[in-house]
Short mmCIF file of C-alpha atoms in Angstrom, two decimals:
data_model
loop_
_atom_site.label_atom_id
_atom_site.label_comp_id
_atom_site.label_asym_id
_atom_site.label_seq_id
_atom_site.Cartn_x
_atom_site.Cartn_y
_atom_site.Cartn_z
CA ASN Q 41 0.00 0.00 0.00
CA ALA Q 42 1.81 3.13 -1.25
CA GLY Q 43 -0.14 5.74 0.76
CA VAL Q 44 1.09 9.23 -0.20
CA THR Q 45 3.87 9.47 -2.75
CA GLN Q 46 5.87 12.55 -3.73
CA THR Q 47 8.23 13.21 -6.59
CA PRO Q 48 10.98 14.19 -6.79
CA LYS Q 49 12.74 13.43 -3.49
CA PHE Q 50 15.44 16.02 -4.06
CA GLN Q 51 15.73 19.01 -6.38
CA VAL Q 52 18.16 21.86 -6.87
CA LEU Q 53 16.97 24.92 -8.76
CA LYS Q 54 18.52 28.19 -9.75
CA THR Q 55 16.76 31.42 -8.83
CA GLY Q 56 14.03 32.17 -11.35
CA GLN Q 57 13.55 28.59 -12.53
CA SER Q 58 10.19 26.90 -12.28
CA MET Q 59 9.20 23.42 -11.23
CA THR Q 60 6.24 21.32 -10.17
CA LEU Q 61 6.16 19.02 -7.17
CA GLN Q 62 3.90 16.04 -7.65
CA CYS Q 63 1.82 14.29 -5.01
CA ALA Q 64 -0.51 11.34 -5.28
CA GLN Q 65 -2.52 9.33 -2.75
CA ASP Q 66 -4.17 5.94 -3.17
CA MET Q 67 -6.44 6.02 -0.10
CA ASN Q 68 -9.45 7.64 -1.79
CA HIS Q 69 -9.10 10.66 0.49
CA ASN Q 70 -11.07 13.80 -0.18
CA SER Q 71 -8.64 16.35 1.23
CA MET Q 72 -5.04 17.06 0.34
CA TYR Q 73 -2.49 19.53 1.68
CA TRP Q 74 0.90 21.05 0.94
CA TYR Q 75 3.19 22.07 3.80
CA ARG Q 76 6.69 23.42 4.00
CA GLN Q 77 9.02 22.61 6.87
CA ASP Q 78 11.83 24.93 7.87
CA PRO Q 79 14.16 24.54 10.87
CA GLY Q 80 12.53 25.83 14.04
CA MET Q 81 9.31 26.74 12.20
CA GLY Q 82 7.40 23.47 12.29
CA LEU Q 83 5.07 22.79 9.37
CA ARG Q 84 3.36 25.69 7.68
CA LEU Q 85 0.40 25.18 5.39
CA ILE Q 86 0.88 26.48 1.85
CA TYR Q 87 -2.36 25.39 0.15
CA TYR Q 88 -4.99 22.78 0.70
CA SER Q 89 -7.78 21.15 -1.24
CA ALA Q 90 -10.75 20.19 0.89
CA SER Q 91 -12.29 18.22 -1.97
CA GLU Q 92 -11.75 17.60 -5.65
CA GLY Q 93 -12.26 20.82 -7.58
CA THR Q 94 -11.50 23.19 -4.70
CA THR Q 95 -8.29 24.78 -3.48
CA ASP Q 96 -7.65 27.32 -0.75
CA LYS Q 97 -4.71 29.33 0.51
CA GLY Q 98 -3.00 28.44 3.71
CA GLU Q 99 -0.63 30.40 5.90
CA VAL Q 100 2.19 30.92 3.35
CA PRO Q 101 0.80 30.80 -0.23
CA ASN Q 102 2.88 33.55 -1.85
CA GLY Q 103 5.07 32.30 -4.69
CA TYR Q 104 3.16 29.04 -5.11
CA ASN Q 105 0.27 27.70 -7.15
CA VAL Q 106 -1.54 24.39 -6.87
CA SER Q 107 -3.68 22.15 -9.02
CA ARG Q 108 -5.99 19.42 -7.83
CA LEU Q 109 -5.72 17.36 -10.97
CA ASN Q 110 -8.18 14.69 -9.82
CA LYS Q 111 -9.09 13.05 -6.54
CA ARG Q 112 -5.72 11.31 -6.33
CA GLU Q 113 -3.29 14.03 -7.37
CA PHE Q 114 -2.41 17.46 -5.99
CA SER Q 115 0.55 19.33 -7.47
CA LEU Q 116 2.48 22.35 -6.21
CA ARG Q 117 4.12 24.73 -8.67
CA LEU Q 118 6.86 27.27 -8.13
CA GLU Q 119 6.71 29.67 -11.06
CA SER Q 120 9.90 31.60 -10.30
CA ALA Q 121 11.89 30.00 -7.53
CA ALA Q 122 13.57 32.16 -4.89
CA PRO Q 123 16.18 31.20 -2.26
CA SER Q 124 13.52 31.78 0.42
CA GLN Q 125 11.70 28.77 -0.99
CA THR Q 126 14.53 26.45 -0.01
CA SER Q 127 12.72 24.02 2.27
CA VAL Q 128 11.38 20.52 2.70
CA TYR Q 129 7.93 20.16 1.19
CA PHE Q 130 5.40 17.66 2.47
CA CYS Q 131 2.17 16.58 0.89
CA ALA Q 132 -0.54 15.10 3.11
CA SER Q 133 -4.04 13.74 2.71
CA SER Q 134 -7.02 13.03 4.95
CA GLU Q 135 -10.49 11.57 4.56
CA GLN Q 136 -12.07 14.93 5.30
CA ALA Q 137 -10.60 18.38 5.83
CA GLY Q 138 -8.88 18.71 9.17
CA ALA Q 139 -10.80 16.56 11.58
CA GLY Q 140 -9.25 13.26 10.70
CA GLU Q 141 -5.77 11.90 10.71
CA GLN Q 142 -3.44 13.26 8.06
CA TYR Q 143 -1.19 10.90 6.16
CA PHE Q 144 2.10 12.37 5.03
CA GLY Q 145 4.37 11.69 2.11
CA PRO Q 146 8.14 11.30 2.52
CA GLY Q 147 8.88 14.89 1.48
CA THR Q 148 10.78 16.73 -1.24
CA ARG Q 149 13.97 18.54 -0.27
CA LEU Q 150 14.28 21.63 -2.46
CA THR Q 151 17.31 23.89 -2.64
CA VAL Q 152 17.19 27.16 -4.57
CA THR Q 153 20.57 28.75 -5.29
CA ALA U 41 -7.80 31.79 15.50
CA GLN U 42 -6.00 28.73 16.72
CA SER U 43 -2.40 28.34 17.76
CA VAL U 44 -0.18 25.81 19.45
CA THR U 45 2.99 26.21 21.47
CA GLN U 46 5.62 23.60 22.17
CA PRO U 47 7.80 25.30 24.77
CA ASP U 48 10.73 22.89 24.55
CA ILE U 49 12.87 22.92 21.40
CA HIS U 50 15.03 20.02 22.61
CA ILE U 51 14.53 17.42 25.31
CA THR U 52 17.26 15.00 26.36
CA VAL U 53 16.45 11.86 28.35
CA SER U 54 18.25 8.67 29.24
CA GLU U 55 17.02 5.40 27.82
CA GLY U 56 14.52 3.87 30.23
CA ALA U 57 13.57 7.19 31.78
CA SER U 58 10.09 8.66 31.60
CA LEU U 59 9.19 11.36 29.11
CA GLU U 60 6.79 14.27 29.00
CA LEU U 61 6.59 16.65 26.03
CA ARG U 62 4.56 19.79 26.55
CA CYS U 63 1.93 21.25 24.25
CA ASN U 64 -0.28 24.25 24.91
CA TYR U 65 -3.00 25.38 22.53
CA SER U 66 -5.14 28.42 22.07
CA TYR U 67 -8.70 28.05 20.81
CA GLY U 68 -12.03 29.24 22.14
CA ALA U 69 -13.75 25.89 22.25
CA THR U 70 -12.57 22.30 22.55
CA PRO U 71 -10.39 21.59 19.54
CA TYR U 72 -9.19 18.44 17.89
CA LEU U 73 -5.67 17.67 19.11
CA PHE U 74 -2.94 15.53 17.60
CA TRP U 75 0.59 14.35 18.25
CA TYR U 76 2.78 13.34 15.31
CA VAL U 77 6.29 11.90 15.21
CA GLN U 78 8.88 12.48 12.50
CA SER U 79 11.94 10.25 12.23
CA PRO U 80 14.96 11.71 10.43
CA GLY U 81 14.37 12.03 6.70
CA GLN U 82 10.79 10.81 6.96
CA GLY U 83 7.30 12.24 6.81
CA LEU U 84 5.09 12.60 9.86
CA GLN U 85 3.21 9.72 11.46
CA LEU U 86 0.25 10.08 13.78
CA LEU U 87 0.89 8.93 17.36
CA LEU U 88 -2.52 9.74 18.82
CA LYS U 89 -5.45 12.12 18.62
CA TYR U 90 -8.12 13.60 20.87
CA PHE U 91 -11.55 14.48 19.56
CA SER U 92 -13.83 14.12 22.59
CA GLY U 93 -14.62 11.85 25.53
CA ASP U 94 -11.94 10.35 27.74
CA THR U 95 -9.25 12.96 28.32
CA LEU U 96 -6.47 10.34 28.54
CA VAL U 97 -5.69 9.09 25.07
CA GLN U 98 -3.60 6.04 24.25
CA GLY U 99 -1.54 5.93 21.09
CA ILE U 100 0.93 3.81 19.24
CA LYS U 101 4.43 2.89 20.43
CA GLY U 102 3.41 3.12 24.11
CA PHE U 103 2.64 6.86 24.07
CA GLU U 104 -0.27 8.54 25.81
CA ALA U 105 -1.48 12.12 26.11
CA GLU U 106 -3.82 13.90 28.50
CA PHE U 107 -6.14 16.72 27.51
CA LYS U 108 -6.50 19.29 30.28
CA ARG U 109 -9.06 21.92 29.37
CA SER U 110 -8.29 24.09 32.40
CA GLN U 111 -4.65 24.35 31.37
CA SER U 112 -5.21 24.33 27.58
CA SER U 113 -2.66 21.57 27.40
CA PHE U 114 -2.21 18.24 25.65
CA ASN U 115 1.06 16.83 26.96
CA LEU U 116 2.57 13.66 25.55
CA ARG U 117 3.98 11.03 27.91
CA LYS U 118 5.81 7.74 27.82
CA PRO U 119 6.80 5.80 30.95
CA SER U 120 10.03 4.35 29.57
CA VAL U 121 11.84 5.76 26.56
CA HIS U 122 13.65 3.57 24.04
CA TRP U 123 16.56 4.71 21.86
CA SER U 124 14.31 4.32 18.82
CA ASP U 125 12.05 7.07 20.18
CA ALA U 126 14.64 9.70 19.23
CA ALA U 127 12.80 11.88 16.72
CA GLU U 128 10.99 15.17 16.23
CA TYR U 129 7.55 15.42 17.83
CA PHE U 130 4.83 17.78 16.68
CA CYS U 131 1.65 18.79 18.43
CA ALA U 132 -1.21 20.03 16.23
CA VAL U 133 -4.56 21.67 16.91
CA ALA U 134 -7.58 21.83 14.61
CA GLY U 135 -10.36 24.23 15.57
CA GLY U 136 -13.25 25.71 13.67
CA SER U 137 -11.58 25.62 10.25
CA TYR U 138 -10.65 22.00 10.88
CA ILE U 139 -7.29 22.55 9.19
CA PRO U 140 -4.57 21.64 11.69
CA THR U 141 -2.01 24.16 12.89
CA PHE U 142 1.29 22.59 13.88
CA GLY U 143 3.65 23.54 16.66
CA ARG U 144 7.32 24.15 15.96
CA GLY U 145 8.28 20.73 17.21
CA THR U 146 10.34 19.23 20.02
CA SER U 147 13.46 17.27 19.21
CA LEU U 148 13.90 14.26 21.50
CA ILE U 149 17.45 13.06 22.15
CA VAL U 150 17.88 9.72 23.91
CA HIS U 151 21.12 8.93 25.72
CA PRO U 152 22.09 5.27 26.17
#
């Protein structure tokens, strides 16, 4: 059972480059989330999708866009990467928004130089 | 608005000793509360959760947590720590929006 998968695991970008982080879940969950984790800052919510067809901003959405491609997939796009976006990015899913357990992917470590 | 505070950035314990990790939340009503664990290089895994009912919650790996409304706390405990418990621990609170807010984490170091 794969759970939540993320690709790539590691990525190095130059300032101004763009990229898309992919996330997929096989648990038939309705809700999906993107977090970033920085040292001493815990996890901060970037965007979430409460259900297929909806997306909402979280705490730190600037510089990011998301697409809920279908029920399984939720991608995060950096249009013009900046060094401040160097972080570890986690995708998560849950049956319903918030109230239930979240299942996390293994993370993508992104470095922007 | 909801918020959560984990006052301890690092905690060091000896193997076999007891453990208590502190978590304080801010929310006007009774929230949903969670503890997650993150091993190095891994994603987060749920240890336990509190939604309602019994204020002492049992979780996986021998952990428990107690919800104390009067103190706005949800502290995580384990009677005897194993070396494999060394990890980062996150408390999370979900209030009216039902989207969890995470604390900054507590890093647990276990000495042999």
